[in-house]
Each structure stands twice: as C-alpha cells, then as structure tokens.
Coordinates of C-alpha atoms and ligand atoms in Angstrom, one line a residue:
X164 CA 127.7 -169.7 -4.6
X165 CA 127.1 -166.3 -6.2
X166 CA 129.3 -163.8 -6.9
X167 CA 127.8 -160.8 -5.5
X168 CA 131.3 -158.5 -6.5
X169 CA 130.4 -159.7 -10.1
X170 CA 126.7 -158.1 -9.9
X171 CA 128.1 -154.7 -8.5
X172 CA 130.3 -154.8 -11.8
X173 CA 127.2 -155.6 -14.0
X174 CA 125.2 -152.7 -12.2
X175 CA 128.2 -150.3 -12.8
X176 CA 128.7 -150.9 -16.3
X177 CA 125.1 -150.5 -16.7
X178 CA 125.2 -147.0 -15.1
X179 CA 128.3 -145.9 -16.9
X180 CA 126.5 -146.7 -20.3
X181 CA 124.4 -144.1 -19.4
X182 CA 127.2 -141.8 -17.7
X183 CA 127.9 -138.0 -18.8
X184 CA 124.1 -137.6 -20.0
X185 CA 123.0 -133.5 -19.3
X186 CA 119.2 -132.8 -18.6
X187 CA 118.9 -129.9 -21.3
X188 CA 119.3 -130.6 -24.8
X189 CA 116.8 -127.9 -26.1
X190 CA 118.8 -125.7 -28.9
X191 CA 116.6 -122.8 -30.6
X192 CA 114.7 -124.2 -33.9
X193 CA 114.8 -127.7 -33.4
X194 CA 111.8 -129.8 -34.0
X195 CA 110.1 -133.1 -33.7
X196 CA 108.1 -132.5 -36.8
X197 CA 107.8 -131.0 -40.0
X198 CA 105.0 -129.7 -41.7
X199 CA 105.0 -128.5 -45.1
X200 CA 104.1 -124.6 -45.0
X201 CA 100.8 -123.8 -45.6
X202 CA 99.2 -122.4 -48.8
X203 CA 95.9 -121.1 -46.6
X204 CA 95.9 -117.5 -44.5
X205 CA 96.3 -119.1 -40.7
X206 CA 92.9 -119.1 -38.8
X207 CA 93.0 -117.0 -35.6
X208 CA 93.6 -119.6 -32.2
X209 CA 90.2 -118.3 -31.1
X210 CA 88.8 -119.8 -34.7
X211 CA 89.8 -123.6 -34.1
X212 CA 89.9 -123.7 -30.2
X213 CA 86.9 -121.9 -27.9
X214 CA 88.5 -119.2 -25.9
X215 CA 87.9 -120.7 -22.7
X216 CA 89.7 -123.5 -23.6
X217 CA 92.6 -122.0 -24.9
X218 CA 96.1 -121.9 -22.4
X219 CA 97.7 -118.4 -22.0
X220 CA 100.0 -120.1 -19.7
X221 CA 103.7 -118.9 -20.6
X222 CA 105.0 -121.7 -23.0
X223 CA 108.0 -119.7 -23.6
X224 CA 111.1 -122.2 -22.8
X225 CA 109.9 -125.2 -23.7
X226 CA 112.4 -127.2 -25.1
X227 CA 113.0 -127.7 -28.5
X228 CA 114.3 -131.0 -29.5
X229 CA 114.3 -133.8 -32.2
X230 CA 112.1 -136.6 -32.4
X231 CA 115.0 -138.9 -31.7
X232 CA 115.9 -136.8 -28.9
X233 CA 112.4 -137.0 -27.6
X234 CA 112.6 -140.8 -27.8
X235 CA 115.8 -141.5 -26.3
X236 CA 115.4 -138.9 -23.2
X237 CA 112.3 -140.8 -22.2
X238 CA 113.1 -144.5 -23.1
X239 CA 116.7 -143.9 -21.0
X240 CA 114.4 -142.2 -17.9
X241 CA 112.6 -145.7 -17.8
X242 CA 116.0 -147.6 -17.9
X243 CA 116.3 -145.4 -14.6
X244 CA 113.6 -146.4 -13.2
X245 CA 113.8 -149.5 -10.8
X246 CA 110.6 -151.9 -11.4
X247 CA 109.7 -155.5 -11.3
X248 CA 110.5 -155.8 -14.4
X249 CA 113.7 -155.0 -14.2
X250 CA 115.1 -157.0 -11.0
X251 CA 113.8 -158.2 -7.2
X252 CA 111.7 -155.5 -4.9
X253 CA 111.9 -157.2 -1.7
X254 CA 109.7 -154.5 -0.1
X255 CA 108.0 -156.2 2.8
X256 CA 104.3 -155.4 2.9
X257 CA 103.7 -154.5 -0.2
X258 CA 104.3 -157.9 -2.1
X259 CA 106.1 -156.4 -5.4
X260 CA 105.5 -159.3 -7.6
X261 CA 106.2 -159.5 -11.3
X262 CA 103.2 -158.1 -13.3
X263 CA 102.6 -161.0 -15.9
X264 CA 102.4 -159.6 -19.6
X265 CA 98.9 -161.9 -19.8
X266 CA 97.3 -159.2 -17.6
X267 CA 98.1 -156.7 -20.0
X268 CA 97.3 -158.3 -22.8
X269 CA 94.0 -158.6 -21.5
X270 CA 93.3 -155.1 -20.4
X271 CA 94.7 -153.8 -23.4
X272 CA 91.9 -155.5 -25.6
X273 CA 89.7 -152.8 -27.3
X274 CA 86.5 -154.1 -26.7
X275 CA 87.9 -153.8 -22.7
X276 CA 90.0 -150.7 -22.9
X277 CA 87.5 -148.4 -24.6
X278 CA 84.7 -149.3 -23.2
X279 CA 83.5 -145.1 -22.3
X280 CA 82.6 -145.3 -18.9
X281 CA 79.2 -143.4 -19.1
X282 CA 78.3 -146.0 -21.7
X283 CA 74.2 -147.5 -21.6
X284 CA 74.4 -150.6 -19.5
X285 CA 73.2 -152.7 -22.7
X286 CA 76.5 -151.8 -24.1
X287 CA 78.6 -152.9 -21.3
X288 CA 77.3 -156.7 -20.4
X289 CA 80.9 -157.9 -20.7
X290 CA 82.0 -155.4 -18.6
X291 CA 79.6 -156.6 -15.7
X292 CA 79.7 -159.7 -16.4
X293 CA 83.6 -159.6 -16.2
X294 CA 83.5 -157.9 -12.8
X295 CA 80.9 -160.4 -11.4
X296 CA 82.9 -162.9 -12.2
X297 CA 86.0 -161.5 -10.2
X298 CA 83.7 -160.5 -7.5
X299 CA 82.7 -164.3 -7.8
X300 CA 85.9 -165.6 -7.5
X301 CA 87.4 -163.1 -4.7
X302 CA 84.7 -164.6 -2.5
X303 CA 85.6 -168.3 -3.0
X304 CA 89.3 -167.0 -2.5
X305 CA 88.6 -165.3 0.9
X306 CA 85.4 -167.4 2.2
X307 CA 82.8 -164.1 1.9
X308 CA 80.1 -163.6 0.5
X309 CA 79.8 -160.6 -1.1
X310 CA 81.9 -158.0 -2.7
X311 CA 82.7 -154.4 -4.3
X312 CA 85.1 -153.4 -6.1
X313 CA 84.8 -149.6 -6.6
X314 CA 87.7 -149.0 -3.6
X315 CA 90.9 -147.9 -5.3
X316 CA 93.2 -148.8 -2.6
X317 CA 93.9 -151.0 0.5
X318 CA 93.2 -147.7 2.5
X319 CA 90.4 -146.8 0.8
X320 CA 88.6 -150.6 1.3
X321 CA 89.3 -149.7 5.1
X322 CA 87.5 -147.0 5.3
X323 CA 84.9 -148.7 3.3
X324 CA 84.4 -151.3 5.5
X325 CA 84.9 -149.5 8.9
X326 CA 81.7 -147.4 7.5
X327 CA 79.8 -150.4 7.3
X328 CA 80.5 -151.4 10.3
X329 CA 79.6 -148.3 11.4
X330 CA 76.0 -148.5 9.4
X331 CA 75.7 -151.9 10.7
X332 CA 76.2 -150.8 14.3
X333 CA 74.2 -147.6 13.8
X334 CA 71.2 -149.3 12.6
X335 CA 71.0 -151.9 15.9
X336 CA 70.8 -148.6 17.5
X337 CA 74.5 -147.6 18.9
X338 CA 77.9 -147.3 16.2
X339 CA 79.8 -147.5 19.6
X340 CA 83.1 -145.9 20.4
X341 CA 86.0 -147.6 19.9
X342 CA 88.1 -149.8 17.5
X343 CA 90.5 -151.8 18.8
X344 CA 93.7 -151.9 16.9
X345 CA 96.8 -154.4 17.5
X346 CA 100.1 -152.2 17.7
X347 CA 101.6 -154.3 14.9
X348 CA 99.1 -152.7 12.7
X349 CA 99.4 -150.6 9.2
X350 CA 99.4 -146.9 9.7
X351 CA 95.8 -147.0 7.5
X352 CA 94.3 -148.9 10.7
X353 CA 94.3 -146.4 13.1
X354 CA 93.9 -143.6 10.4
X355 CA 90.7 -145.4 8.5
X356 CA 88.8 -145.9 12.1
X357 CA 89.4 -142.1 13.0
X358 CA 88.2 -141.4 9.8
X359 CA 85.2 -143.4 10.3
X360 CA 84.4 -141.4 13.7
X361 CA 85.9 -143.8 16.1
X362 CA 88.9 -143.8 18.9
X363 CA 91.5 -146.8 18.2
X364 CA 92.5 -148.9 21.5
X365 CA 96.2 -149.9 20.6
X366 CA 96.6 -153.5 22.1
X367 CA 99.9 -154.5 22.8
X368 CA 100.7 -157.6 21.1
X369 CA 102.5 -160.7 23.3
X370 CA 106.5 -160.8 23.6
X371 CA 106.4 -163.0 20.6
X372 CA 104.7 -160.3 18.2
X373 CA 101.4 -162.0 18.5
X374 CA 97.7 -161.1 19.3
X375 CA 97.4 -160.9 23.0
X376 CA 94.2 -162.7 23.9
X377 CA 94.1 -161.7 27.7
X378 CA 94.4 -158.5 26.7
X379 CA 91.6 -158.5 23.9
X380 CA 89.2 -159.8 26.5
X381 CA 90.0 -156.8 28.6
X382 CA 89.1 -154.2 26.5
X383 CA 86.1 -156.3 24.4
X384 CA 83.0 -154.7 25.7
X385 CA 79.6 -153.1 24.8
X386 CA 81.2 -149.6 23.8
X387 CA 83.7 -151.6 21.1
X388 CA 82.4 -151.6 18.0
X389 CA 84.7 -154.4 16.5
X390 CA 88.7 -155.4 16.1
X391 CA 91.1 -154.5 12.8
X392 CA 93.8 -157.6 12.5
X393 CA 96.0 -158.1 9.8
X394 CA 97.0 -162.0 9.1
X395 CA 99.8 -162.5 8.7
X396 CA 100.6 -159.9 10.8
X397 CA 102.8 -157.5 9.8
X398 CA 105.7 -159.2 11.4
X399 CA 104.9 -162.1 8.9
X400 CA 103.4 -164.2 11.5
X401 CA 100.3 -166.2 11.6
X402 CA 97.9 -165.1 13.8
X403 CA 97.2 -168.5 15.7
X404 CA 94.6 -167.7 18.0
X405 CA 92.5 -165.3 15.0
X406 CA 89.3 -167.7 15.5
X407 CA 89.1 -167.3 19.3
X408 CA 89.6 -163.8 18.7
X409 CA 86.7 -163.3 16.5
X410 CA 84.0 -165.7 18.4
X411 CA 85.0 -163.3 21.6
X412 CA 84.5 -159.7 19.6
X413 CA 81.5 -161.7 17.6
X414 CA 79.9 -162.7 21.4
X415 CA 79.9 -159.2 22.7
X416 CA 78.5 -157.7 19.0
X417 CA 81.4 -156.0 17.9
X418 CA 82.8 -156.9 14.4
X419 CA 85.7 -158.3 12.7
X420 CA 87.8 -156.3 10.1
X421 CA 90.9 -158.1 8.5
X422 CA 93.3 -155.9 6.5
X423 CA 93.9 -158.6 4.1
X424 CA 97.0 -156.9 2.2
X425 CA 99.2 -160.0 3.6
X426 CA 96.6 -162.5 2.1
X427 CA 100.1 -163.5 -0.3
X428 CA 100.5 -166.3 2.1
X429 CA 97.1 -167.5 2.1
X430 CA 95.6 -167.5 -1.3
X431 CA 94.4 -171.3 -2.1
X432 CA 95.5 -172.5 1.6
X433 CA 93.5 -170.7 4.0
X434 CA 90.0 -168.1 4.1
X435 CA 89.8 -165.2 6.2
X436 CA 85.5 -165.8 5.8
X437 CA 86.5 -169.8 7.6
X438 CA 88.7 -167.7 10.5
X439 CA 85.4 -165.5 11.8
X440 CA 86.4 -162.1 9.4
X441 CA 82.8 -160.5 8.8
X442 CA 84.6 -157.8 6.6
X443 CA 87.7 -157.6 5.0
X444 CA 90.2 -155.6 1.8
X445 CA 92.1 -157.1 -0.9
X446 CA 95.1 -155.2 -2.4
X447 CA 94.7 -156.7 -6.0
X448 CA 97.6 -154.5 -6.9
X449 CA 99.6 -156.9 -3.9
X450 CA 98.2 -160.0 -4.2
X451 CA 96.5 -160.3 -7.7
X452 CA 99.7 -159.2 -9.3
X453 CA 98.1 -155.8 -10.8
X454 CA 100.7 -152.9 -11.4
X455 CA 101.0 -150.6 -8.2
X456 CA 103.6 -147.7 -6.9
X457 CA 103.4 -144.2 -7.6
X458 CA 100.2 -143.3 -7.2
X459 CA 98.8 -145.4 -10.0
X460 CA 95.1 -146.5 -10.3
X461 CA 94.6 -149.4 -7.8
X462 CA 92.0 -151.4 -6.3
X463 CA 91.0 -152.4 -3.0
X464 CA 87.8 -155.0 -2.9
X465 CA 86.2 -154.4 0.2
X466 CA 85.0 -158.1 1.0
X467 CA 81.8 -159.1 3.6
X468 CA 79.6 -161.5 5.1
X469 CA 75.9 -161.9 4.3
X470 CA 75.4 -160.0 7.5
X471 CA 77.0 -156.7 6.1
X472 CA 76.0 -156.9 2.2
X473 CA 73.1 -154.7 2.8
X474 CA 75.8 -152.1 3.3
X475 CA 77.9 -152.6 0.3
X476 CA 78.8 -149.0 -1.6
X477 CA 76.1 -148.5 -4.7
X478 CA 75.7 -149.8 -7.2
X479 CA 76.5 -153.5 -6.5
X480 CA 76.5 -155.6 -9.5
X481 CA 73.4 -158.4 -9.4
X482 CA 73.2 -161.8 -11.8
X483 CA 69.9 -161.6 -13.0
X484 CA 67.7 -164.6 -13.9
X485 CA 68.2 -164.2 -17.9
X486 CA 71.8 -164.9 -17.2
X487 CA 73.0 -161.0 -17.6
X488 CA 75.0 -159.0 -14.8
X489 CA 73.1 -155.6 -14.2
X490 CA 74.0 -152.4 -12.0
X491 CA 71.6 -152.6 -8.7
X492 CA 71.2 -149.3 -7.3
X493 CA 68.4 -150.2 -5.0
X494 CA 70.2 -150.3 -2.4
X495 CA 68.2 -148.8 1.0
X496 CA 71.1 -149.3 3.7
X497 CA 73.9 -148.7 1.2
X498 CA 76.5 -146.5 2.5
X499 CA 77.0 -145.2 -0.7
X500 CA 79.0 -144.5 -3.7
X501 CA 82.9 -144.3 -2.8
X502 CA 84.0 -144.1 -6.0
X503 CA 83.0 -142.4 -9.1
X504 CA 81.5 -144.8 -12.1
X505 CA 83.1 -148.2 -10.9
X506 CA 86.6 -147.9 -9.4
X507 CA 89.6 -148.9 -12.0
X508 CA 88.2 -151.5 -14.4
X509 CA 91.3 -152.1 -16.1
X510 CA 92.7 -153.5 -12.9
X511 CA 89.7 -155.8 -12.7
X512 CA 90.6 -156.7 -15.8
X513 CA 94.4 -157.8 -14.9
X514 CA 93.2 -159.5 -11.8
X515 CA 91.1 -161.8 -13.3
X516 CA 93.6 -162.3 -16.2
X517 CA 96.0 -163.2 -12.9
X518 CA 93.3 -165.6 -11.8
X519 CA 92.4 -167.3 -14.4
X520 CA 95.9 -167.9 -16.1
X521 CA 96.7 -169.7 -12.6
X522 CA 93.6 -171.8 -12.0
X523 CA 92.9 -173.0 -8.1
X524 CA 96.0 -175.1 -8.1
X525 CA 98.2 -172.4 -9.3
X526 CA 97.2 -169.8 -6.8
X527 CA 98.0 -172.2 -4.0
X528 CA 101.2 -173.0 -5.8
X529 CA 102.2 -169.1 -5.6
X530 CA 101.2 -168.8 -2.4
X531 CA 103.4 -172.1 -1.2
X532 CA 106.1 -170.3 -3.5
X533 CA 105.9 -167.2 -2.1
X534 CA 106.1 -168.7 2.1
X535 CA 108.9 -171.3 0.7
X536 CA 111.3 -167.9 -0.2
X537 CA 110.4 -165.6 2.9
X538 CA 111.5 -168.7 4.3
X539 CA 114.4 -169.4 2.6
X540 CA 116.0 -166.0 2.8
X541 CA 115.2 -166.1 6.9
X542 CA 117.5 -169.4 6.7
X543 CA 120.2 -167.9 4.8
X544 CA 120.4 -164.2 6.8
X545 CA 119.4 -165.6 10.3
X546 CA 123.0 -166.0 11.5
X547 CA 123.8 -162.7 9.8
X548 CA 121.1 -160.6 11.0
X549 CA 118.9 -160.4 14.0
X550 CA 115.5 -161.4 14.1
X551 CA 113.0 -159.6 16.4
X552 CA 110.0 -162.4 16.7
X553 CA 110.4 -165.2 16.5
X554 CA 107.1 -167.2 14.8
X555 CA 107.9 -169.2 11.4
X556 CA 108.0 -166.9 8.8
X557 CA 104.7 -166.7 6.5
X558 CA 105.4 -164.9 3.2
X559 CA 107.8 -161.9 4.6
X560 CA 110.4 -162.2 7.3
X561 CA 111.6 -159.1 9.8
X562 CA 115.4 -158.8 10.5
X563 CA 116.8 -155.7 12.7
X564 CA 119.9 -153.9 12.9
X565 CA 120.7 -154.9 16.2
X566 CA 123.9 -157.0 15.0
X567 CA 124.9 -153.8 13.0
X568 CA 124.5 -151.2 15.2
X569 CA 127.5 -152.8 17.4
X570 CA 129.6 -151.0 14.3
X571 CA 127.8 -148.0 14.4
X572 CA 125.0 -148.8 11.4
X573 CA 121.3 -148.6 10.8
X574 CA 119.0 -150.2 9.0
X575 CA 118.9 -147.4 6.3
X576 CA 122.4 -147.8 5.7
X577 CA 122.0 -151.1 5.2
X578 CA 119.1 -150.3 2.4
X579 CA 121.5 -147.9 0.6
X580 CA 124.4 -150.4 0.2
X581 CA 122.0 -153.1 -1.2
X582 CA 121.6 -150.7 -4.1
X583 CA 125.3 -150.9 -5.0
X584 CA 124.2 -154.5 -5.3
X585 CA 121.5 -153.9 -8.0
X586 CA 118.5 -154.4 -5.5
X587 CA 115.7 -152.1 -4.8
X588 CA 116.0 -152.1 -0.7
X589 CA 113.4 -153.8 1.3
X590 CA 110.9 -152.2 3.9
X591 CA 113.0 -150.1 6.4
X592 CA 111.7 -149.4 10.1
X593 CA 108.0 -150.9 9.9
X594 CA 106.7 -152.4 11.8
X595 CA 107.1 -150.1 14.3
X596 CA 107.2 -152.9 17.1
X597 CA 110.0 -153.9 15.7
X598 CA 113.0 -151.0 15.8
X599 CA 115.4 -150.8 13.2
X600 CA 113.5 -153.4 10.9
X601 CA 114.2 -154.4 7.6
X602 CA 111.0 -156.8 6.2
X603 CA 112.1 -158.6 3.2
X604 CA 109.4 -159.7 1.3
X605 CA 110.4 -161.9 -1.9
X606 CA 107.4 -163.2 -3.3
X607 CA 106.8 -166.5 -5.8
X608 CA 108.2 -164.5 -8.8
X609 CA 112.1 -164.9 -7.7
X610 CA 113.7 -167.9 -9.2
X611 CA 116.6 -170.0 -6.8
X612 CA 119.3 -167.9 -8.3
X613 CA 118.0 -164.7 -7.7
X614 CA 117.5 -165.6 -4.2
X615 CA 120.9 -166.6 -3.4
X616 CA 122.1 -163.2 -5.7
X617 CA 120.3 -161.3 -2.6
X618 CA 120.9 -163.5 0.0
X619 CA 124.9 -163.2 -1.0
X620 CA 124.7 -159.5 -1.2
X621 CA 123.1 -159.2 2.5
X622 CA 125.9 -161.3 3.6
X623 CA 128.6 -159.2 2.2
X624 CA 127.2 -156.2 3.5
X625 CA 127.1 -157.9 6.9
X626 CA 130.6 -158.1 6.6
X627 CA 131.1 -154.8 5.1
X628 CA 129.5 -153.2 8.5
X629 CA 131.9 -155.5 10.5
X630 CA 135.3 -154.6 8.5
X631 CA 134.2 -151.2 6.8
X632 CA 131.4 -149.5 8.5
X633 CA 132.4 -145.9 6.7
X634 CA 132.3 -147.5 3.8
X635 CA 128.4 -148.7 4.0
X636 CA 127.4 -145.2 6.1
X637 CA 128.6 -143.6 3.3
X638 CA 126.5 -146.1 0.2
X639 CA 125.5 -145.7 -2.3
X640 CA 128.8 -145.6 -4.1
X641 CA 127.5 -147.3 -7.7
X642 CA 124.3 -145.3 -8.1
X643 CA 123.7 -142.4 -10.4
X644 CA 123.1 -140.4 -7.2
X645 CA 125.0 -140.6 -3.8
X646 CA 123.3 -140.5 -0.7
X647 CA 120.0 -137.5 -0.8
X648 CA 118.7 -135.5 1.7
X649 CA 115.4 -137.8 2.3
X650 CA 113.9 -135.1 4.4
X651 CA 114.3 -132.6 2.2
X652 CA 113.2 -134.8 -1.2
X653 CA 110.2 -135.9 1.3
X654 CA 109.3 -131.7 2.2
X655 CA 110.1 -129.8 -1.2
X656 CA 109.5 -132.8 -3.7
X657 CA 109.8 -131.8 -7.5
X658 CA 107.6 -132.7 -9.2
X659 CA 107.7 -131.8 -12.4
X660 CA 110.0 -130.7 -15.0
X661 CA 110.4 -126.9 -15.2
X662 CA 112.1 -124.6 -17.8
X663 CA 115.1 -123.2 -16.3
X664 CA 116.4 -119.8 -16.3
X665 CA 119.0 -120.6 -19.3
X666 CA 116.8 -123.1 -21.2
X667 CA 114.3 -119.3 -21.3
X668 CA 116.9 -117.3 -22.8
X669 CA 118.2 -119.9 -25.2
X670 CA 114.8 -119.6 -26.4
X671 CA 114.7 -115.9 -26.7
Ligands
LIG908 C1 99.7 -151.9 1.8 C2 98.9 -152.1 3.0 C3 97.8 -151.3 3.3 C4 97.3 -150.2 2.4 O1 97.1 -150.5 1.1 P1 97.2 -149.3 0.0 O2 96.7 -149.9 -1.2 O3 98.6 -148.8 0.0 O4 96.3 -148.2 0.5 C5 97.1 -151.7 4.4 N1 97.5 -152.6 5.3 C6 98.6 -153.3 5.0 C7 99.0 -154.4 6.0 C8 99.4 -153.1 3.9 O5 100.5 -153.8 3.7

C-alpha cells in the first residue's frame, strides 16, 4: 500500500524549494551581455534595419537582468509547469501519454528539422517519402484507404471530413440536411457539422450510455446525410452495435464519420475501416504520443475509404512508378487545401518515430496496457466513487460525484484536492450525459506503482469529503496558488508578461 500523506510531503517540499521567489528582479544597468565599446561612429537604426521594419513600440521597462537571472527565471517557470514529463495526467479524452525522447530525437534531425518549407520538391524526397509512409501505415492501423495529413487538429480533421461528405453528397446531386449526432458526443461534433452547413439531430443514447439503434432507424432517412460516432464513446464504452449502425446509414446513402480521438483502445486490436467507418480523424498528438496542450502545432489525419479519396484536401501525396513520393495536385473533386504548405511535419515526424519504435506488436501491447489501467483504476475507485454507465471500461473510465455530493462536494472540488496530491486532475463534467463526471484516463505510460499512488490518493480524498468536507471545498492547500476565480482567468486571461508601473520608473 502507498502512502499517499508521504506524496503530499514530497510535493510540499518541492514547492517550498521554490517558496519566497518575487516576479520582478529587473534593477537599472544590469545586463545579460557585454560588449566591448565600440571603436566605430554607431550607424543610424535606419542604416542596419529598413524603416518599415523597425519597432517604435515603447521598450521602455523592460527588465534588465543577468544572464543567470534570465536562466533561472525561466528554467524554475518550467519546474511550474505540470507535464507528462513530470508526473500522471489522467485527463480523460485527451490520452496525455508520455512523449518518448525517440520522437524527438527524430524530429530534431537537421536534414528533417530544416527542411524550408517552400523548398523544390527534388529537394524534399525524404520528406514525402517520410509522410507516405505514415499515411501508409495510418491506413493499415485504422483499415482505410487513404489519407491526409495537412489537418492540425482533431477538430480541424472533422471539418475536413464532414466537407467531403458534403462534396461526396453534393456531387450525387443533394449534400442533404442533417447530421446525426449521439448526445455523448465531443463538443467539435456538433460544432464541425454546423460549420460544414448542416443541422445536427442529437440522439439520445440508451440508459446504458450506448448508441440507441431504434432510435437511429427513426431519424435515418433520405434528408440525413450521414452519422458522427465516437468509439469508444466518450463514456469509454464500446460501441457494440457500430456495424449495424453503419450498414443502416450506408443503406439509405448517408455516411459514416468516426471521431477516432478514443482510437487509444483500439490501435493493433480493432479497425474503424473493418466496423463500416467511410471517414474518420486521428489525434496523433492523443494516440501517436506527439506533444499536445496549449495550443501547440498538432495534427489531425483525416482518414477515408476509396469511395471518398477523390475528395481528399490538395495536394495528396502519390508513390510514383520510379519508386519516389511526389505532391499530386491534380486533384478535380478535391475540396481543397486546408492547410497552408503541408500541416505540421515535425509531428509527422514524431508519429512515425512512435510507430516504428513499437512495431505491430507493440502498438497492440500499448493499447492492451492502456484498457488493462482504465480498468484497474475502475476496480480500485468503484466502491469509492459512483459510476454512471455501466459497460466494461475501454481505455478511460467515468466516475461521478454522486457519493460526494451527500457531504456537500462536487466534482471540481474533488480535482482541486488531487493536486495537494501531486496529480494533474482528470477530465471534470464531460461528458455531459453524465453530470458531475470525473473521466480518468491513465494511459499505457503509468507503471503499477504509480497507479496505486493515484488510486490511494482518490481514496483518501473519498474519505476527506466524508470526515472533512471544508477541508477539500477549500483545496488546494499545497499548491503555489489557492483556489482562482476560473471564470474570471477563463474571461480576462493574461497572457503575456507586461512591464508594470514600478518596473517603468525603476527604469527611468
Ligand atoms: C480531443 C477530441 C477531439 C478534438 O481534438 P482536438 O485535437 O482537440 O481538436 C474530438 N473528439 C474527441 C472525442 C476528443 O477527445
């Protein structure tokens, strides 16, 4: 057994370390370099730089510091920061694995990170034959047939693929009206099909948080241009009857979109191509283990059937007979360009690297991993906290609140205690079918120990609510902050650093 009083203590110390630190250090006439005083009359700014470029922004207040100051101010902001490097992100959804250090290594290699993106296409072989060969490989992995990888996001792959659907749908003559949408969906469903020019029927999913077939029967008709699913849903359960579902939207012409952001728990086992999908998204920054979070570059492969290739965004990338990759931009039905050049290479780059380190049978090994600890942690917390639906757990589990609100606490309370414990909370309140939820999602990358670190910590705030609910309304005790105004971070965010009033007139 873990001793989850010992980890506070570790976290504390940690944060003391870095106790008593103030934001502004500038003092007048410091610098971070030194250059010996020149011996030449100093050319006028105009003379080195071309006016327009010049800034006339006010630079007054800047602070003035020492190199080591420099160093330490930003190497102690990224001990603040909570990453996967530095301990478990159980954040449901949005599988927070640990970004190997092979991926980088790859993407960091100068023949791949310089490559200049309006480089001739002689120059860039590698290049295409590197993305070819992910494209290649993301269609074995999901059962499609074709690929692009110029979406930067999951959302952005959505509204690729609904706009093929669209083209497809246009071209028989009629794009039709209406998506339908289960109500367990991602926010980027609905928002992606409205985007695309269609209304979204929500259908209400079956008491046990799966796809109601009756009910898809119902609305399938003439006037539906297709069905978005997620599988696993995003409850974390299996979507049993998924084929049945696609050969009834596929036998009145609609079309089959998965959101395949939960394909965690199917990578090497099952393909979304073998279930009926005609069109589908990867997240590789979810799945393939490339960085992601705070607006970072990221890459969403939109995935189709032979059916729908014709629609692809331009330039796909074609194997010709010599043996070389090439840029096709003959592309008549294309929907076009949605990105500019060809998406984010470098996360190309890391995906493959992910792929290739792992091989077939270590992909289905992460994937086993990854469904063996969702179900682990459901286990160890089921008699602790509630669970809403009740299907087998694929790679993330949904608890509730419902035991804890007996004493008064919600789910977010519950989030902000964990990080007394040292973890980054997990998803709070999503899905929406599921009130008060909290979706722990561990992935493969959390050894046994780790596990039970978490799983002892959930337990003793179970107990907390029970014997001290105060205390836990009132968490985080341990953390550099207390509890924030989330509304008010959410509506005046700051952004940036700014010179403050005092910081000015020390420099005056
Ligand atoms: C994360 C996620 C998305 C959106 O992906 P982004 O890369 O954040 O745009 C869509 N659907 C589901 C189920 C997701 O978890």
């Amino acid at each position: 057994m873990s001793n989850p009083n010992a980890r506070i203590k570790k976290v504390k110390t940690h944060i003391s370390q870095n106790e008593g630190l103030i934001f502004e250090k500038s003092r007048t006439g410091t610098r971070a370099f030194h250059l010996p005083v020149a011996d030449v009359p100093a050319p006028a700014a105009e003379e080195l730089v071309p006016a327009h470029l010049l800034r006339h922004d006010d630079l007054e207040g800047l602070p003035e510091v020492s190199e080591p100051e420099v160093v330490r101010h930003y190497t102690r902001l990224s001990t603040w920061n909570y990453g996967t490097d530095t301990g478990m992100f159980p954040l449901g959804s949005c599988t927070m694995k640990y970004n190997p250090k092979f991926n980088e290594w790859a993407a960091r290699l100068p023949a791949i990170a310089r490559t200049h993106p309006l480089a001739p296409e002689a120059a860039i072989r590698g290049n295409l034959r590197l993305i070819k060969e992910l494209e290649d490989s993301l269609c074995e992995i999901t059962g499609l047939d074709a690929c692009s990888l110029q979406p930067t996001a999951g959302a952005h792959g959505e509204l690729t693929g609904v706009m093929m659907i669209r083209a497809a749908l246009e071209e028989r003559g009629d794009p039709r009206k209406y998506i339908l949408i289960p109500d367990a969906a991602h926010g980027t469903n609905p928002a992606s099909a409205v985007m695309c020019g269609y209304k979204v029927i929500t259908l209400i999913s079956k008491p046990n948080g799966l796809l109601d077939l009756e009910a898809l029967d119902k609305a399938m008709d003439d006037s539906v241009a297709g069905l978005m699913i997620t599988n696993p849903n995003t409850l974390g359960i299996f979507e049993e009857d998924i084929a049945k579902a696609c050969e009834l939207i596929h036998s009145r012409g609609g079309y089959v979109y998965m959101d395949g952001a939960n394909m965690n728990a199917l990578v090497g086992v099952a393909r979304p191509g073998d279930m009926g999908a005609d069109v589908m998204h990867l997240n590789l920054h979810k799945t393939f283990s490339t960085p992601h979070g705070g607006g970072g570059p990221g890459c969403g492969p939109v995935l189709v059937k032979k059916e729908l290739e014709p629609y692809l965004p331009f330039p796909t990338i074609k194997r010709n007979p010599d043996g070389h990759s090439s840029f096709d931009y003959d592309r008549p039905k294309s929907i076009g360009r949605v990105k500019a050049f060809y998406g984010n290479y470098g996360m190309m780059v890391r995906a493959l690297a992910y792929i290739r380190a792992l091989g077939p049978d270590g992909l289905r090994m992460a994937t086993e991993i990854a469904v063996l600890n969702a179900n682990y942690v459901r286990h160890h917390l089921e008699n602790d906290y509630d669970i809403p639906f009740d299907g087998p757990a694929m790679h993330e589990v949904v608890f509730n609140d419902k035991k804890q609100q007996a004493f008064g606490i919600r789910n977010g309370d519950i989030a902000k205690r964990l990080i007394d414990y040292g973890f980054h909370p997990p998803t709070m309140s999503f899905p929406l079918v599921a009130p008060g939820a909290i979706m722990i999602e561990p992935t493969e990358s959390e050894s046994r120990e780790e596990l039970d670190f978490f799983i002892d910590a959930m337990k003793s705030i179970a107990r907390e609510c029970e014997e001290n609910p105060d205390f836990v309304k009132a968490a985080p005790h341990n953390a550099r902050l207390g509890r924030l105004d989330e509304t008010a971070a959410a509506r005046n965010p700051v952004l940036r650093w700014k010179p403050t009033e005092v910081a000015k007139a020390a420099a005056k």
